[in-house]
CSV table of C-alpha atoms in Angstrom, one decimal:
chain,number,residue,atom,x,y,z
F,1,MET,CA,202.9,148.9,210.1
F,2,PRO,CA,201.2,147.4,207.4
F,3,SER,CA,199.0,144.7,207.7
F,4,ASN,CA,199.4,141.6,205.6
F,5,LYS,CA,195.6,140.9,205.3
F,6,ARG,CA,193.6,141.3,202.0
F,7,PRO,CA,191.1,143.0,202.1
F,8,LYS,CA,188.2,141.5,201.3
F,9,ASP,CA,186.4,141.1,198.1
F,10,ASN,CA,182.6,142.0,198.5
F,11,LYS,CA,181.3,139.6,195.5
F,12,SER,CA,180.6,136.2,196.7
F,13,THR,CA,183.2,133.3,196.1
F,14,SER,CA,180.3,130.9,194.5
F,15,GLU,CA,180.1,133.3,191.3
F,16,VAL,CA,181.0,131.8,188.1
F,17,TYR,CA,184.2,132.8,186.6
F,18,THR,CA,183.7,134.3,183.1
F,19,PRO,CA,186.8,135.0,181.3
F,20,PRO,CA,188.1,138.0,179.3
F,21,ASN,CA,186.4,139.2,176.1
F,22,ASN,CA,189.6,138.1,174.2
F,23,GLU,CA,189.5,134.7,175.0
F,24,THR,CA,185.8,134.6,174.2
F,25,ASN,CA,186.6,135.7,170.8
F,26,MET,CA,189.3,133.3,170.0
F,27,ALA,CA,186.8,130.3,171.2
F,28,GLU,CA,184.3,131.5,168.6
F,29,GLY,CA,186.7,132.0,165.7
F,30,THR,CA,187.9,128.6,165.9
F,31,GLY,CA,184.6,127.1,165.7
F,32,ASN,CA,183.9,129.3,162.1
F,33,ASN,CA,186.9,128.5,161.0
F,34,VAL,CA,185.8,124.8,160.8
F,35,THR,CA,182.9,125.6,159.2
F,36,LEU,CA,184.3,127.7,156.6
F,37,THR,CA,186.5,124.8,155.9
F,38,GLU,CA,183.7,122.4,155.3
F,39,LEU,CA,181.8,124.7,153.7
F,40,THR,CA,184.4,125.7,151.2
F,41,ARG,CA,185.2,122.3,150.5
F,42,ALA,CA,181.1,121.4,149.9
F,43,LEU,CA,181.1,124.6,147.7
F,44,GLY,CA,184.2,123.4,145.4
F,45,GLU,CA,182.7,119.8,145.0
F,46,LEU,CA,179.2,121.0,144.1
F,47,ARG,CA,181.3,123.2,141.1
F,48,VAL,CA,183.1,120.3,140.1
F,49,ALA,CA,180.2,118.2,139.8
F,50,ILE,CA,178.4,121.2,137.9
F,51,ALA,CA,181.1,121.5,135.7
F,52,GLU,CA,181.0,117.8,134.6
F,53,ASP,CA,177.2,117.9,134.0
F,54,LEU,CA,177.5,121.1,132.1
F,55,LYS,CA,180.4,119.3,130.0
F,56,ALA,CA,178.0,116.5,129.7
F,57,THR,CA,175.1,118.5,128.3
F,58,ILE,CA,177.4,120.6,126.3
F,59,ALA,CA,178.8,117.5,124.9
F,60,GLU,CA,175.4,116.0,124.2
F,61,LEU,CA,173.8,119.2,122.7
F,62,ASP,CA,177.1,119.7,120.5
F,63,THR,CA,175.8,115.9,119.2
F,64,LYS,CA,172.7,116.6,118.4
F,65,ILE,CA,173.4,120.3,116.8
F,66,GLU,CA,176.0,118.2,114.8
F,67,SER,CA,173.3,115.6,113.5
F,68,THR,CA,170.4,118.5,113.0
F,69,ILE,CA,172.8,120.1,110.6
F,70,ARG,CA,173.5,116.8,108.8
F,71,THR,CA,169.7,116.0,108.5
F,72,VAL,CA,169.6,120.1,107.7
F,73,ALA,CA,172.1,119.5,105.1
F,74,SER,CA,170.8,116.3,103.8
F,75,GLN,CA,167.4,118.2,103.5
F,76,GLY,CA,168.3,120.8,101.8
F,77,GLN,CA,169.9,118.4,98.9
F,78,SER,CA,166.5,116.8,99.0
F,79,ILE,CA,164.8,120.4,98.2
F,80,VAL,CA,167.3,120.9,95.4
F,81,ASP,CA,166.7,117.4,93.8
F,82,LEU,CA,162.6,118.2,94.2
F,83,GLU,CA,162.9,121.4,92.8
F,84,LYS,CA,165.0,120.1,89.5
F,85,ALA,CA,162.7,117.2,89.4
F,86,SER,CA,159.5,119.9,89.7
F,87,GLU,CA,160.9,122.0,87.2
F,88,PHE,CA,161.5,119.3,84.6
F,89,ASN,CA,158.1,117.5,85.6
F,90,ALA,CA,156.6,121.1,85.0
F,91,GLY,CA,158.4,120.9,81.4
F,92,ARG,CA,157.1,117.9,80.7
F,93,ILE,CA,153.5,118.8,81.6
F,94,ASP,CA,153.2,121.5,79.4
F,95,GLU,CA,154.5,118.9,76.6
F,96,LEU,CA,151.8,116.7,77.6
F,97,GLU,CA,149.0,119.2,77.6
F,98,MET,CA,150.0,120.6,74.1
F,99,LEU,CA,149.8,116.8,73.0
F,100,CYS,CA,146.7,116.3,74.5
F,101,THR,CA,145.1,119.5,73.1
F,102,SER,CA,146.5,118.4,69.8
F,103,LEU,CA,144.7,114.9,70.4
F,104,GLN,CA,141.6,116.6,71.3
F,105,ASP,CA,141.5,118.3,68.2
F,106,ASN,CA,142.6,115.3,65.9
F,107,VAL,CA,139.7,113.7,67.9
F,108,GLN,CA,137.3,115.9,67.3
F,109,ARG,CA,138.3,116.2,63.4
F,110,LEU,CA,138.1,112.6,63.0
F,111,SER,CA,134.5,112.0,65.2
F,112,VAL,CA,133.2,114.3,62.1
F,113,LYS,CA,134.5,112.5,59.8
F,114,VAL,CA,133.2,109.3,60.9
F,115,VAL,CA,130.0,110.6,61.3
F,116,ASP,CA,129.9,111.7,57.9
F,117,LEU,CA,131.3,109.0,56.2
F,118,GLU,CA,128.6,106.9,58.2
F,119,GLY,CA,126.0,108.8,57.0
F,120,ARG,CA,127.3,108.7,53.4
F,121,SER,CA,127.1,105.1,53.9
F,122,ARG,CA,123.6,105.2,54.9
F,123,ARG,CA,122.5,107.5,52.2
F,124,HIS,CA,120.7,104.5,50.1
F,125,ASN,CA,119.0,103.7,53.7
F,126,LEU,CA,115.4,103.9,54.4
F,127,CYS,CA,114.1,102.9,57.9
F,128,VAL,CA,110.9,101.7,58.6
F,129,VAL,CA,109.0,101.6,61.7
F,130,GLY,CA,105.7,100.0,63.0
F,131,LEU,CA,105.8,96.2,61.0
F,132,ALA,CA,105.4,94.1,63.4
F,133,GLU,CA,108.0,91.3,64.0
F,134,GLY,CA,107.8,88.2,61.6
F,135,VAL,CA,105.6,89.4,58.9
F,136,GLU,CA,108.7,88.9,56.3
F,137,ALA,CA,109.2,85.3,57.4
F,138,GLY,CA,108.9,82.5,55.1
F,139,SER,CA,110.2,84.9,52.2
F,140,ARG,CA,113.8,86.6,51.0
F,141,PRO,CA,113.6,89.8,53.2
F,142,THR,CA,114.6,92.0,50.2
F,143,ASP,CA,112.1,90.3,47.9
F,144,PHE,CA,109.4,90.9,50.6
F,145,PHE,CA,110.2,94.4,51.1
F,146,ALA,CA,110.6,95.7,48.0
F,147,LYS,CA,106.9,94.4,47.3
F,148,LEU,CA,105.8,96.3,50.3
F,149,LEU,CA,107.2,99.4,49.1
F,150,LYS,CA,105.4,98.9,45.6
F,151,ASP,CA,102.2,97.6,47.2
F,152,ALA,CA,102.4,100.8,49.8
F,153,MET,CA,103.1,103.5,47.3
F,154,GLY,CA,101.1,102.1,44.4
F,155,PRO,CA,101.8,102.1,40.7
F,156,ASP,CA,101.9,105.8,40.4
F,157,VAL,CA,104.8,106.3,42.6
F,158,LEU,CA,106.8,102.4,41.8
F,159,ALA,CA,105.7,101.3,38.6
F,160,SER,CA,107.6,97.7,39.7
F,161,ASP,CA,109.5,96.6,42.5
F,162,PRO,CA,112.5,98.8,43.6
F,163,LEU,CA,115.6,97.2,43.8
F,164,VAL,CA,116.9,96.5,47.3
F,165,ASP,CA,120.2,95.5,47.9
F,166,ARG,CA,119.6,94.2,51.6
F,167,ALA,CA,117.0,94.4,54.1
F,168,HIS,CA,117.0,93.6,57.9
F,169,ARG,CA,115.7,94.2,61.1
F,170,ALA,CA,118.0,96.3,63.6
F,171,LEU,CA,120.8,94.8,65.3
F,172,VAL,CA,119.0,94.9,68.7
F,173,PRO,CA,117.7,92.2,70.8
F,174,VAL,CA,114.6,90.5,69.8
F,175,PRO,CA,111.8,92.1,71.5
F,176,GLY,CA,109.1,90.4,74.2
F,177,PRO,CA,105.4,90.0,73.7
F,178,GLY,CA,103.5,93.5,73.7
F,179,GLN,CA,106.9,95.4,73.1
F,180,ARG,CA,107.4,97.5,70.1
F,181,PRO,CA,108.7,96.0,67.1
F,182,ARG,CA,112.2,96.7,65.6
F,183,PRO,CA,112.8,98.9,62.9
F,184,VAL,CA,113.9,97.3,59.4
F,185,ILE,CA,116.7,98.7,57.4
F,186,ILE,CA,115.9,98.8,53.7
F,187,CYS,CA,119.4,99.7,51.2
F,188,CYS,CA,118.0,100.6,48.3
F,189,HIS,CA,120.0,100.1,44.8
F,190,SER,CA,119.5,103.3,43.2
F,191,PHE,CA,119.3,106.9,45.1
F,192,LYS,CA,116.5,108.2,43.1
F,193,THR,CA,114.7,105.8,43.8
F,194,LYS,CA,115.0,106.0,47.8
F,195,ASP,CA,114.6,109.4,47.4
F,196,LEU,CA,111.5,109.2,45.6
F,197,ILE,CA,109.8,106.8,47.9
F,198,LEU,CA,111.1,109.1,51.2
F,199,ARG,CA,109.7,112.3,49.7
F,200,GLU,CA,106.3,110.2,48.9
F,201,ALA,CA,106.5,108.6,52.6
F,202,ARG,CA,106.9,112.6,54.2
F,203,MET,CA,104.1,113.6,52.2
F,204,ARG,CA,101.4,110.7,53.3
F,205,GLY,CA,102.8,110.0,56.6
F,206,ASN,CA,101.4,106.6,57.3
F,207,LEU,CA,101.3,103.7,55.2
F,208,LEU,CA,99.6,100.5,55.1
F,209,HIS,CA,100.6,97.1,54.8
F,210,LYS,CA,97.4,94.6,55.3
F,211,GLY,CA,95.9,97.6,57.5
F,212,HIS,CA,98.4,98.4,59.9
F,213,PRO,CA,100.3,101.8,59.8
F,214,PHE,CA,104.0,102.3,59.5
F,215,ARG,CA,106.3,104.9,58.6
F,216,VAL,CA,109.2,105.6,56.4
F,217,TYR,CA,111.9,107.8,57.6
F,218,GLU,CA,115.7,108.5,56.6
F,219,ASP,CA,118.2,105.9,58.1
F,220,TYR,CA,120.4,108.4,60.3
F,221,ALA,CA,123.6,107.3,62.0
F,222,PRO,CA,122.7,107.1,66.1
F,223,ASP,CA,124.5,110.2,66.7
F,224,VAL,CA,122.7,112.7,64.1
F,225,ALA,CA,119.1,110.8,65.1
F,226,LYS,CA,120.0,111.8,68.6
F,227,HIS,CA,121.1,115.5,67.6
F,228,ARG,CA,118.0,115.8,65.5
F,229,ALA,CA,115.6,114.6,68.3
F,230,GLY,CA,116.5,117.2,70.3
F,231,TYR,CA,114.9,119.8,67.7
F,232,ARG,CA,111.5,117.9,68.1
F,233,ASP,CA,110.0,120.4,70.5
F,234,VAL,CA,111.0,123.3,69.2
F,235,MET,CA,110.1,122.1,65.4
F,236,THR,CA,106.3,121.7,66.6
F,237,LYS,CA,106.3,125.2,68.0
F,238,LEU,CA,108.2,126.6,64.8
F,239,TYR,CA,105.2,125.0,62.8
F,240,LYS,CA,102.7,126.6,64.8
F,241,LEU,CA,104.2,130.3,64.0
F,242,HIS,CA,103.8,129.3,60.5
F,243,LEU,CA,107.9,130.1,60.4
F,244,HIS,CA,108.2,126.9,57.5
F,245,PRO,CA,111.1,124.8,59.4
F,246,ALA,CA,113.2,122.7,57.8
F,247,LEU,CA,115.7,120.6,59.6
F,248,LEU,CA,118.8,120.0,56.8
F,249,PHE,CA,121.3,117.0,57.7
F,250,PRO,CA,123.5,116.6,60.1
F,251,ALA,CA,120.9,118.7,62.0
F,252,ARG,CA,121.0,122.6,60.7
F,253,LEU,CA,117.8,124.1,61.0
F,254,ARG,CA,116.1,126.5,58.4
F,255,ILE,CA,113.4,129.0,59.1
F,256,THR,CA,111.8,130.9,56.1
F,257,PRO,CA,109.7,133.5,57.8
F,258,PRO,CA,107.1,135.5,56.0
F,259,SER,CA,109.3,138.1,54.6
F,260,GLY,CA,111.0,135.3,52.7
F,261,GLU,CA,114.2,135.6,54.3
F,262,LYS,CA,116.2,132.2,55.3
F,263,ILE,CA,117.4,131.8,58.9
F,264,TRP,CA,119.7,129.3,59.8
F,265,LEU,CA,120.0,128.2,64.0
F,266,SER,CA,123.0,125.9,64.4
F,267,SER,CA,121.6,124.8,67.8
F,268,VAL,CA,118.4,123.5,69.9
F,269,LEU,CA,119.2,126.6,72.4
F,270,ASP,CA,119.5,129.6,69.7
F,271,ALA,CA,115.8,128.2,67.9
F,272,GLU,CA,114.5,128.1,71.3
F,273,LYS,CA,115.9,131.9,71.8
F,274,PHE,CA,114.3,132.5,68.4
F,275,VAL,CA,111.0,131.8,69.4
F,276,ARG,CA,111.1,133.1,72.5
F,277,GLU,CA,111.6,136.7,71.0
F,278,TYR,CA,110.0,136.2,67.6
F,279,THR,CA,106.5,138.4,67.3
F,280,PRO,CA,104.2,136.9,64.9
F,281,ILE,CA,102.8,139.3,62.2
F,282,PRO,CA,98.9,139.0,62.0
F,283,ARG,CA,97.9,136.8,58.8
F,284,THR,CA,95.9,139.7,58.1
F,285,VAL,CA,98.9,141.9,57.4
F,286,TRP,CA,100.0,139.1,55.4
F,287,LYS,CA,97.4,139.3,53.1
F,288,GLY,CA,97.3,143.3,52.8
F,289,ASP,CA,101.2,143.3,51.8
F,290,SER,CA,100.6,140.7,49.3
F,291,ALA,CA,97.7,142.4,47.8
F,292,ASP,CA,99.8,145.6,47.7
F,293,GLY,CA,102.2,144.1,45.9
């Protein structure tokens, strides 16, 4: 007869009950489903936020791009306007350059004419240098200087007082004590008389008035006088070389070497170059050549 007693289990009743594996997996699946739902919801919210930020950024970029396009278009129009203005101004500049060149030529030509006219207006003038200030005081300058010239030249040159139209000191400030006296400008009525006095003064050099020396020169215009003064040093060198230099009006240098051929030099630089390159001919050769001739 079978027994109703249940066989004893070797395991202790105090041990914890462990559910089957399928129950555990179901519990874990329920927890994972809750986390994924929340994560999906968070990702959706993040996607919406990013999309809104991108839309705002793209809208801002569109606005900036449109503004940049308008600016570029405006600058492009400005560049076109500047190019047109530049072309117009370039044409105007060419016209002005041509006009300036023409005006410079006219000024140069007129300056030459003015110097020539001023020189012609002084053709009857003499420039007396070295007379003390005030020697003509108390008498008419024309009468005083006419008598002075006659006394200085002597009766062999001037039989009577020359006819003087004007006589005055140079129009510069009165010099102080110890300073050089102002030149005297004398306008002779006759060019022949003026030329005679000038040639005699050149031959004599210093003339005397009451024991005081003075000199008589041609009255040149300031520009001509300045130009001629530049030849002073080279003229001295040419005289030492016995080349018989002559400075003609307004400032043309003529040299006459022993051969007799006349050489014309138009500037001081040309004259200095001629002096540097010139080889003097011994005077004995000159004499021999003249003797053979």
